[in-house]
mmCIF file of C-alpha atoms in Angstrom:
data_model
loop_
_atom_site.group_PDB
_atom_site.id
_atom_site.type_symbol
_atom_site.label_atom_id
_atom_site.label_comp_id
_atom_site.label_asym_id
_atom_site.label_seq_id
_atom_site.Cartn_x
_atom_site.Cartn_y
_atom_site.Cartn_z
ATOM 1 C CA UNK A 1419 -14.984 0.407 14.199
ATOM 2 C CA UNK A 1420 -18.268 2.301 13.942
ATOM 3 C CA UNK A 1421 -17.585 4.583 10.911
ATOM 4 C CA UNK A 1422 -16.696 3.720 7.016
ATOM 5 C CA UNK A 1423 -13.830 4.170 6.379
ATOM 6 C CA UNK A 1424 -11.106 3.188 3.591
ATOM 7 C CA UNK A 1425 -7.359 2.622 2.920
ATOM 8 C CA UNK A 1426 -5.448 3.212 -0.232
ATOM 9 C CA UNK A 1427 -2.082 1.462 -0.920
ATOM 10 C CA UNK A 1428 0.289 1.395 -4.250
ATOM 11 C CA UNK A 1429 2.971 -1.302 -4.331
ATOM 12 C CA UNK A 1430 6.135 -1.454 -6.543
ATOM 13 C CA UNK A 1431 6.488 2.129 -6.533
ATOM 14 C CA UNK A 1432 10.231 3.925 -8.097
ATOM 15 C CA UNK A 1433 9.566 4.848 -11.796
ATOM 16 C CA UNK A 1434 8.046 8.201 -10.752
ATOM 17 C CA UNK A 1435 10.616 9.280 -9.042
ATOM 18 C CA UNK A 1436 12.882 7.958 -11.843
ATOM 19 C CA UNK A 1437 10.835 9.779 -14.198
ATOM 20 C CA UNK A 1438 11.105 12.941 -11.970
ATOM 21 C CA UNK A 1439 15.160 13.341 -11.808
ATOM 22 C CA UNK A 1440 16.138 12.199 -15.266
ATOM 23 C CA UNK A 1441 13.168 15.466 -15.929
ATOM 24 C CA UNK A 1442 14.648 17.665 -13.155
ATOM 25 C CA UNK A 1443 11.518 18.226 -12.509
ATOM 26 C CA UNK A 1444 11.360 21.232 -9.494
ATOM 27 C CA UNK A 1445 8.379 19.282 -8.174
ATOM 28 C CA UNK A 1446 7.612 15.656 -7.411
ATOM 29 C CA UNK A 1447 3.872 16.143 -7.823
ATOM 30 C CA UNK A 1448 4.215 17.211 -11.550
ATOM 31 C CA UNK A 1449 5.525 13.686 -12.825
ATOM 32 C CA UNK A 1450 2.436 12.194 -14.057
ATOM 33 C CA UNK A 1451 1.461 9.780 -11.541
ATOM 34 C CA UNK A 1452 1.221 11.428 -8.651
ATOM 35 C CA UNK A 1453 -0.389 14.439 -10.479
ATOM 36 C CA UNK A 1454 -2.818 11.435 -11.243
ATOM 37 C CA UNK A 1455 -2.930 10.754 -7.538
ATOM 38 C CA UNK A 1456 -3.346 14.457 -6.203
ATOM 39 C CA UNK A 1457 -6.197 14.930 -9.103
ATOM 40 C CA UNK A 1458 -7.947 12.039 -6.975
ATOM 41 C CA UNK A 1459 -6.947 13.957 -3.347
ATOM 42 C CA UNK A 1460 -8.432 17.163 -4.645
ATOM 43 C CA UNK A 1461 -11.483 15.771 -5.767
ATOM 44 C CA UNK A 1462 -12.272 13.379 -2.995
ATOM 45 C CA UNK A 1463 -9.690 14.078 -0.118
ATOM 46 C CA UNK A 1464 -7.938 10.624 -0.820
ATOM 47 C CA UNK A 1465 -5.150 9.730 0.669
ATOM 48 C CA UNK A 1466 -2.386 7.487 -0.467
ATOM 49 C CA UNK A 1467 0.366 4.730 0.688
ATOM 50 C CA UNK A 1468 2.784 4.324 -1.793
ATOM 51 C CA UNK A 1469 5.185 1.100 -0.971
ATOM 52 C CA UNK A 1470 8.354 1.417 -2.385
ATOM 53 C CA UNK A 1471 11.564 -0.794 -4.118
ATOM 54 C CA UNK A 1472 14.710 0.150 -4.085
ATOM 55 C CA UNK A 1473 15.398 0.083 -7.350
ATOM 56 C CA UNK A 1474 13.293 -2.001 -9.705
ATOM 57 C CA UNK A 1475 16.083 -4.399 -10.862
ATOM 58 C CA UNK A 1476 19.600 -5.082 -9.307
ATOM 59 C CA UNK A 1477 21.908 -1.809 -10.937
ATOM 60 C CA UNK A 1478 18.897 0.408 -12.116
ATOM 61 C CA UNK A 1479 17.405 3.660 -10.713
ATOM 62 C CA UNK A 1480 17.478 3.712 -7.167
ATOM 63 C CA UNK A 1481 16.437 5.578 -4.116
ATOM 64 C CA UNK A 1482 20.103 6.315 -3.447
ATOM 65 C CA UNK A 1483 20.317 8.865 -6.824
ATOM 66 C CA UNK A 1484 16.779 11.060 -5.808
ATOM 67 C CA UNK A 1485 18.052 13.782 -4.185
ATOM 68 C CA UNK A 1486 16.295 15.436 -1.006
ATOM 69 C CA UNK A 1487 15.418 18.713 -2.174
ATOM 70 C CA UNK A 1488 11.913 17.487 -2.385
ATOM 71 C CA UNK A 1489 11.831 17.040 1.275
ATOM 72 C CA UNK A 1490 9.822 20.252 2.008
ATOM 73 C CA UNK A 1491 7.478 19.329 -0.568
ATOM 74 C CA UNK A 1492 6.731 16.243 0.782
ATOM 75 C CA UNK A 1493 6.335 17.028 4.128
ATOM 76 C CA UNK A 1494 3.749 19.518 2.824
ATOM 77 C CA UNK A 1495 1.659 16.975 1.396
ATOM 78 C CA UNK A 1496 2.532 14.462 4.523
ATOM 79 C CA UNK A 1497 -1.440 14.884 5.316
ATOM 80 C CA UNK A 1498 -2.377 13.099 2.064
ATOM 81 C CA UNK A 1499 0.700 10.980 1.016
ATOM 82 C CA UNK A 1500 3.036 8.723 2.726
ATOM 83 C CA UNK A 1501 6.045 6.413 1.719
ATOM 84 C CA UNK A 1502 6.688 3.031 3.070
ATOM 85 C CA UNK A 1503 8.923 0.138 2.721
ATOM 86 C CA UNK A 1504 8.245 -2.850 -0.257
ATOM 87 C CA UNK A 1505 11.216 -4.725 -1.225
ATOM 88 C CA UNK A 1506 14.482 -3.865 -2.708
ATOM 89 C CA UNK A 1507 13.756 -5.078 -6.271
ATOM 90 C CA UNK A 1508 10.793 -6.374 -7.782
ATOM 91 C CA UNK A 1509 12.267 -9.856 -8.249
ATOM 92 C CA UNK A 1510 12.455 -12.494 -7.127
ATOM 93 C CA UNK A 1511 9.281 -13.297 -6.079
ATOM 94 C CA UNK A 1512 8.752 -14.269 -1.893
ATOM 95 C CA UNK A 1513 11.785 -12.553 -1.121
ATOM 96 C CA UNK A 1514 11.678 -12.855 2.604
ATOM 97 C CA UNK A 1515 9.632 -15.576 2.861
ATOM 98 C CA UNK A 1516 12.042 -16.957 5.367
ATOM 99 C CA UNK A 1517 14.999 -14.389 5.891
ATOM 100 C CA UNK A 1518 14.470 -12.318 8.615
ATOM 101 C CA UNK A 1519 18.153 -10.819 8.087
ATOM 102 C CA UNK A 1520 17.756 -10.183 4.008
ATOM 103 C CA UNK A 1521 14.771 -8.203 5.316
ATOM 104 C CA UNK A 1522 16.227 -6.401 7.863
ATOM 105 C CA UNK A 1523 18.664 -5.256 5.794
ATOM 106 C CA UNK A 1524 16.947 -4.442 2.655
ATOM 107 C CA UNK A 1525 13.991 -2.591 5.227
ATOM 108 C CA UNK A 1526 16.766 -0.418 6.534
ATOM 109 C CA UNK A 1527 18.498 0.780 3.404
ATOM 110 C CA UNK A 1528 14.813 1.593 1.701
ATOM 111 C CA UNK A 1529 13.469 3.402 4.820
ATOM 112 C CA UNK A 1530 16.812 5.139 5.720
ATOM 113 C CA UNK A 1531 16.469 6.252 1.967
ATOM 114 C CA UNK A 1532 12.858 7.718 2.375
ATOM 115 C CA UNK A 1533 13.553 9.709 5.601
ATOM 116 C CA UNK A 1534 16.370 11.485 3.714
ATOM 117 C CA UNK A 1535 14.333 11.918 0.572
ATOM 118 C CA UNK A 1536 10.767 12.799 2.494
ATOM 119 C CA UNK A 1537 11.091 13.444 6.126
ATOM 120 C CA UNK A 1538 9.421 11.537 8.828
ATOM 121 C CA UNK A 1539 6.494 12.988 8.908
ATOM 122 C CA UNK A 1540 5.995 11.461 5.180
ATOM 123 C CA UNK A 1541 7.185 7.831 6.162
ATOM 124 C CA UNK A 1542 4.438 5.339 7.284
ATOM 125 C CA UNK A 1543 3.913 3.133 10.029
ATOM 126 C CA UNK A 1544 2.804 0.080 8.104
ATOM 127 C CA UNK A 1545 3.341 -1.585 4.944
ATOM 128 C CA UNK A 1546 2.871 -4.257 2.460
ATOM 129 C CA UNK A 1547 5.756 -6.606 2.417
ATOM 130 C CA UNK A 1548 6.185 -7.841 -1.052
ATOM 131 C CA UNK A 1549 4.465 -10.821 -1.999
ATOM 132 C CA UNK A 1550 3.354 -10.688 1.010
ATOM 133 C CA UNK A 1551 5.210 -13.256 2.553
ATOM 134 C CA UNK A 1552 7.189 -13.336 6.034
ATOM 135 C CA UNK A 1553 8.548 -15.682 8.811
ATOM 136 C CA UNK A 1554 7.140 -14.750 12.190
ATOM 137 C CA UNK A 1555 10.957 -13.632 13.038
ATOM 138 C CA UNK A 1556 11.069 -11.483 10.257
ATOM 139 C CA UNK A 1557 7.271 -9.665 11.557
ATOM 140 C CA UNK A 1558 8.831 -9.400 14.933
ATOM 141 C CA UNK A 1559 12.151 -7.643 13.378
ATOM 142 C CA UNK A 1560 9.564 -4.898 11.644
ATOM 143 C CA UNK A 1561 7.392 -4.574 14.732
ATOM 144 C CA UNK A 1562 10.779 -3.811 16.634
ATOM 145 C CA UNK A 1563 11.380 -1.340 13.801
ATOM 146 C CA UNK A 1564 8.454 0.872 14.411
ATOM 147 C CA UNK A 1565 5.970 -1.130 11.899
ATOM 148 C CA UNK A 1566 2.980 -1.156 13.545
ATOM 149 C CA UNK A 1567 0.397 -3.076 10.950
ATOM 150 C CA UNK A 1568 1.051 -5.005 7.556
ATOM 151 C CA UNK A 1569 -1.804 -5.713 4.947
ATOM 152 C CA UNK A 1570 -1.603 -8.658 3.088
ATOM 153 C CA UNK A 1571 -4.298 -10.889 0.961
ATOM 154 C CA UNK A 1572 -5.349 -13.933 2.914
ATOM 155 C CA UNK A 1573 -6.828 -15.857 -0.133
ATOM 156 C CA UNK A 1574 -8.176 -19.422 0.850
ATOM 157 C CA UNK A 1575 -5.432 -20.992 -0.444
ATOM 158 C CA UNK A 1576 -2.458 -22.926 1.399
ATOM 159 C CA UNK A 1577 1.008 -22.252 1.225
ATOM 160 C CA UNK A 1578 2.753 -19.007 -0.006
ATOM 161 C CA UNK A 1579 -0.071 -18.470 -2.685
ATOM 162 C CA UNK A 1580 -2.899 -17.536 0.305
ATOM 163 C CA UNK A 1581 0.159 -14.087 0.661
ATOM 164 C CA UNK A 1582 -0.766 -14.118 4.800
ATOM 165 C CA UNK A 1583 2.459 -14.127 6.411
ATOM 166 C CA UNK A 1584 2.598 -16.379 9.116
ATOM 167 C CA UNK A 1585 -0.974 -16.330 10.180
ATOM 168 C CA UNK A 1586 -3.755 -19.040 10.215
ATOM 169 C CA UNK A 1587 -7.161 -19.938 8.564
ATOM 170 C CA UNK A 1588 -8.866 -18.692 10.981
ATOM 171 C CA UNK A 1589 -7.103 -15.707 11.448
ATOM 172 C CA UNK A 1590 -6.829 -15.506 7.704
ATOM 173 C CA UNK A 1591 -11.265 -15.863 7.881
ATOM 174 C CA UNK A 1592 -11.533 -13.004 10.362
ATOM 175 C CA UNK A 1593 -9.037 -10.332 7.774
ATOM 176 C CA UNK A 1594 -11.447 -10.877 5.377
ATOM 177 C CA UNK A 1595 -13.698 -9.784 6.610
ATOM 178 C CA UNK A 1596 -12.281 -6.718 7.317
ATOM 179 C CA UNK A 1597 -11.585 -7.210 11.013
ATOM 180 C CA UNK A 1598 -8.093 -6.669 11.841
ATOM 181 C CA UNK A 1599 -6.166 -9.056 13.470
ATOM 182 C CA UNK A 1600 -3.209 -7.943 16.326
ATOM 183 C CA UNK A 1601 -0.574 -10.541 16.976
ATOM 184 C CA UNK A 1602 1.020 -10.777 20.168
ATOM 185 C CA UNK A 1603 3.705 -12.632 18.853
ATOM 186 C CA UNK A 1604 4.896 -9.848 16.417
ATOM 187 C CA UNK A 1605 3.636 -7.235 18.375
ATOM 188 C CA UNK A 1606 1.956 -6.092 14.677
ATOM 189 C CA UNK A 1607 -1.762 -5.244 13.216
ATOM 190 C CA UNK A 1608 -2.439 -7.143 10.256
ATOM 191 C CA UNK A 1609 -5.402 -6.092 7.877
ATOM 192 C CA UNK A 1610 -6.458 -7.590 4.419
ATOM 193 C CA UNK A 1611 -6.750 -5.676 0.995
ATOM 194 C CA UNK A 1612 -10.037 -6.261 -0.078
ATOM 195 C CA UNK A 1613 -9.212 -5.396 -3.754
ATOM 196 C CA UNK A 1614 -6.213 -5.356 -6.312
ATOM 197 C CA UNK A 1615 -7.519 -2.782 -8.996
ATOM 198 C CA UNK A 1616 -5.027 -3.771 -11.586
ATOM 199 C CA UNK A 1617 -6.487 -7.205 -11.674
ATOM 200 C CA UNK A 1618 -9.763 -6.476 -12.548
ATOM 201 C CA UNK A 1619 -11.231 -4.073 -15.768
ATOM 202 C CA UNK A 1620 -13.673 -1.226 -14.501
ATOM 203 C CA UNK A 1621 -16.956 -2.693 -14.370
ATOM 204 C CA UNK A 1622 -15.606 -5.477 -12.683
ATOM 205 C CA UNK A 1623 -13.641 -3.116 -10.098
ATOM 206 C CA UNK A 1624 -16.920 -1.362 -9.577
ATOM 207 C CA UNK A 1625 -19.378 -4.642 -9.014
ATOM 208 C CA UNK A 1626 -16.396 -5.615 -6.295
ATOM 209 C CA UNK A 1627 -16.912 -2.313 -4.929
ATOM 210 C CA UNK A 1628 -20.242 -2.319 -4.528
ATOM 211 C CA UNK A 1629 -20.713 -6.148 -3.388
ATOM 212 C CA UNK A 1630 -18.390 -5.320 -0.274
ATOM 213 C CA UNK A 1631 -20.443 -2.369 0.461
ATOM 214 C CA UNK A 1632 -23.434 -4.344 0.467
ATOM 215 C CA UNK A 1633 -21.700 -6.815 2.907
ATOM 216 C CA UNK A 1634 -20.870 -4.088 5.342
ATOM 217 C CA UNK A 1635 -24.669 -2.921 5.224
ATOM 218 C CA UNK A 1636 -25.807 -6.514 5.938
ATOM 219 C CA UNK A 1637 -23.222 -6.970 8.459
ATOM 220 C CA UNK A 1638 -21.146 -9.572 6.540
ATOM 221 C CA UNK A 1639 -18.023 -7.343 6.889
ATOM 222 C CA UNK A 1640 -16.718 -4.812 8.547
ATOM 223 C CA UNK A 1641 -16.840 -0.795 7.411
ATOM 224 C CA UNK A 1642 -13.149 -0.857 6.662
ATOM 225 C CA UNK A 1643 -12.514 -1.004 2.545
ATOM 226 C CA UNK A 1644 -8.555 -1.599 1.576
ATOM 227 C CA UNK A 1645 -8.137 -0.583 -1.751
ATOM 228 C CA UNK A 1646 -4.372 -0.894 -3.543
ATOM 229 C CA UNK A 1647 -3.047 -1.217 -7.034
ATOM 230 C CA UNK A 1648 0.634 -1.366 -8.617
ATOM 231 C CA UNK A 1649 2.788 1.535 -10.382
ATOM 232 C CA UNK A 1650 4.202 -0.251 -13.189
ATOM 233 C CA UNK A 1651 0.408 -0.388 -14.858
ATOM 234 C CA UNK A 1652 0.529 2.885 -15.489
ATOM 235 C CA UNK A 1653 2.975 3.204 -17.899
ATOM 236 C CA UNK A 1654 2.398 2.990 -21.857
ATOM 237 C CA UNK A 1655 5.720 1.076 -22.263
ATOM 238 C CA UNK A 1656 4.556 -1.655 -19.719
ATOM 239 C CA UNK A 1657 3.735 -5.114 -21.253
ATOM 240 C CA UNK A 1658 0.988 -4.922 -19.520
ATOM 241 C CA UNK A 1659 -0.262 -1.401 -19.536
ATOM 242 C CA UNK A 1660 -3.796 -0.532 -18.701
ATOM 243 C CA UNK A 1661 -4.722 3.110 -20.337
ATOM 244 C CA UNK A 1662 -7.816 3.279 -17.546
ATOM 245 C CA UNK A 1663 -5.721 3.315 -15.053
ATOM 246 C CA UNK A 1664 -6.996 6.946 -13.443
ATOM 247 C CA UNK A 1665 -10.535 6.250 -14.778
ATOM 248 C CA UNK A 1666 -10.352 2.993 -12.535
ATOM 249 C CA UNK A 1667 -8.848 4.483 -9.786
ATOM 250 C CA UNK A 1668 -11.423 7.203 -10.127
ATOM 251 C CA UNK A 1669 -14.560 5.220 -10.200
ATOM 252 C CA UNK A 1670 -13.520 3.001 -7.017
ATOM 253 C CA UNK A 1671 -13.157 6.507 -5.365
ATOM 254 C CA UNK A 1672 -16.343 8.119 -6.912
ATOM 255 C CA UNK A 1673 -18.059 5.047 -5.628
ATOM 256 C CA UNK A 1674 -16.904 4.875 -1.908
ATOM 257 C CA UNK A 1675 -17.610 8.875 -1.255
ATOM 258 C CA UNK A 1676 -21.036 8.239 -2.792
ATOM 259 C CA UNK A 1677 -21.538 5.917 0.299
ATOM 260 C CA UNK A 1678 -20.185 7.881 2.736
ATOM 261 C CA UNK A 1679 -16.234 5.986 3.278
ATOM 262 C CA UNK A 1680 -13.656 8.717 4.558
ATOM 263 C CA UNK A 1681 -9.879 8.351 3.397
ATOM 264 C CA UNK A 1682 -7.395 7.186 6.109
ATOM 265 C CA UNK A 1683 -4.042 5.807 6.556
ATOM 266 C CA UNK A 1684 -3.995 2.722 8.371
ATOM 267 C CA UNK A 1685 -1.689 3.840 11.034
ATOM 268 C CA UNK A 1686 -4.157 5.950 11.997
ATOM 269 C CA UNK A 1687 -7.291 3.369 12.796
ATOM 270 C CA UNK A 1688 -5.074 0.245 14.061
ATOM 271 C CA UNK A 1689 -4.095 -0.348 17.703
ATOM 272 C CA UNK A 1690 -5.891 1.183 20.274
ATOM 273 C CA UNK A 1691 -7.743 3.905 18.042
ATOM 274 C CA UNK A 1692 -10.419 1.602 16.777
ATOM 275 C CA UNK A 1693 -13.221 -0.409 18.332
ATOM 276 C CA UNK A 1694 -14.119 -3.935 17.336
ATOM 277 C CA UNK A 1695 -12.335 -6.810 15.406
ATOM 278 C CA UNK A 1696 -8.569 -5.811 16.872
ATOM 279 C CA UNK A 1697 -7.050 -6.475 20.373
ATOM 280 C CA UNK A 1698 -4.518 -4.392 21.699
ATOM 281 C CA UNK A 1699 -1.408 -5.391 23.956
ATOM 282 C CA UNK A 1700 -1.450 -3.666 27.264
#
């Protein structure tokens, strides 16, 4: 690719749309968190993944009790904010780390959800599985699904800690910087999230920021930023609550527009659309 651009993904996502029915609210964008999120759209044009359970737990708030009257809505903001598959629950962890079938099954109930609750022009194209973790079957089963790209983390570690799917070192190497990788065998796109904002306090979040823009300019990585953070931190009553959540999100924002990085989804710049670092089947 030739142009900056950026990705932004939130994983573990329900509680808002918890929040939103036991309100009745008459809109989804006035729980708080995605008011957060459009604040962020309408200030810099973002636009936003958000990967979503089931329910959080086995027997809690699920997908199954939102009701679709904020289809229209959603397809209104399609343009800006999409819905994607996660897990079912948000434990345990590596839940299809080698069960193709437990995925299939829990893929279809989410995504069958989010076309009834938000259309398909609000569904997405790629995901985050959770943990990050799948057997090359269960990549293949996706790819046959219509999932065209997954992100992931590709740390240099071995085992289920490194959260790359299936894929090698090398591979592994060449997603981090930035390139994205197509596998044949899966028929998917795989990228790497450069950043997990909920890890880091601002100033950190910011030097990050600014390092991997520095890398781009000198060439040391591509000009493709993937950005993502979780829902649960930002929520008072979570254990482990961060109160700068917007003012995080915010600042990593403030900071890419300042160097020129424009807002996609990652449908929308994998196979075929983008030169450089990804091969596409013929």
């Amino acid at each position: 690719f030739m142009e900056k651009i950026y990705c932004f993904t939130l994983d573990d996502n329900i509680r808002f749309m918890e929040n939103a029915c036991r309100r009745k609210e008459p809109s989804l964008l006035q729980s708080p968190y995605l008011a957060m999120l459009f604040r962020q759209h309408k200030e810099f044009g973002c636009k936003f993944q958000l990967n979503m359970f089931y329910s959080y737990y086995p027997g809690s708030f699920s997908l199954a009790d939102v009701p679709d009257t904020y289809k229209k809505e959603l397809k209104e903001n399609s343009g800006w904010l999409k819905f994607s598959f996660h897990a079912r629950h948000n434990d345990p962890p590596y839940p299809y780390e080698d069960d193709a079938a437990l995925l299939e099954r829990d893929f279809e109930d989410v995504m069958s959800q989010l076309y009834r609750i938000a259309g398909p022009d609000a569904v997405a194209r790629t995901t985050t599985i959770h943990y990050a973790a799948a057997s090359p079957e269960g990549c293949s089963m996706l790819g046959n699904h219509g999932i065209r790209g997954l992100i992931g983390m590709f740390y240099e570690k071995t085992g289920r800690e490194a959260l790359h799917y299936h894929l090698s070192p090398d591979e592994a190497e060449k997603l981090r910087r930035g390139e994205f990788v197509y596998d044949a065998q899966t028929g998917l796109t795989f990228a790497h999230n450069d950043i997990i904002l909920n890890q880091h306090g601002i100033g950190e979040t910011e030097a990050i920021i600014e390092n991997i823009i520095q890398n781009v300019e000198q060439g040391q990585h591509t000009p493709f930023i993937q950005l993502m953070t979780h829902e649960q931190y930002f929520y008072e009553d979570y254990a482990a609550w961060q109160p700068d959540f917007e003012e995080k999100l915010h600042s990593a924002l403030r900071i890419l527009h300042q160097n020129g990085y424009r807002p996609v989804f990652l449908e929308d710049v994998i196979g075929g659309k983008t030169e450089g670092g990804n091969t596409e089947k013929q």
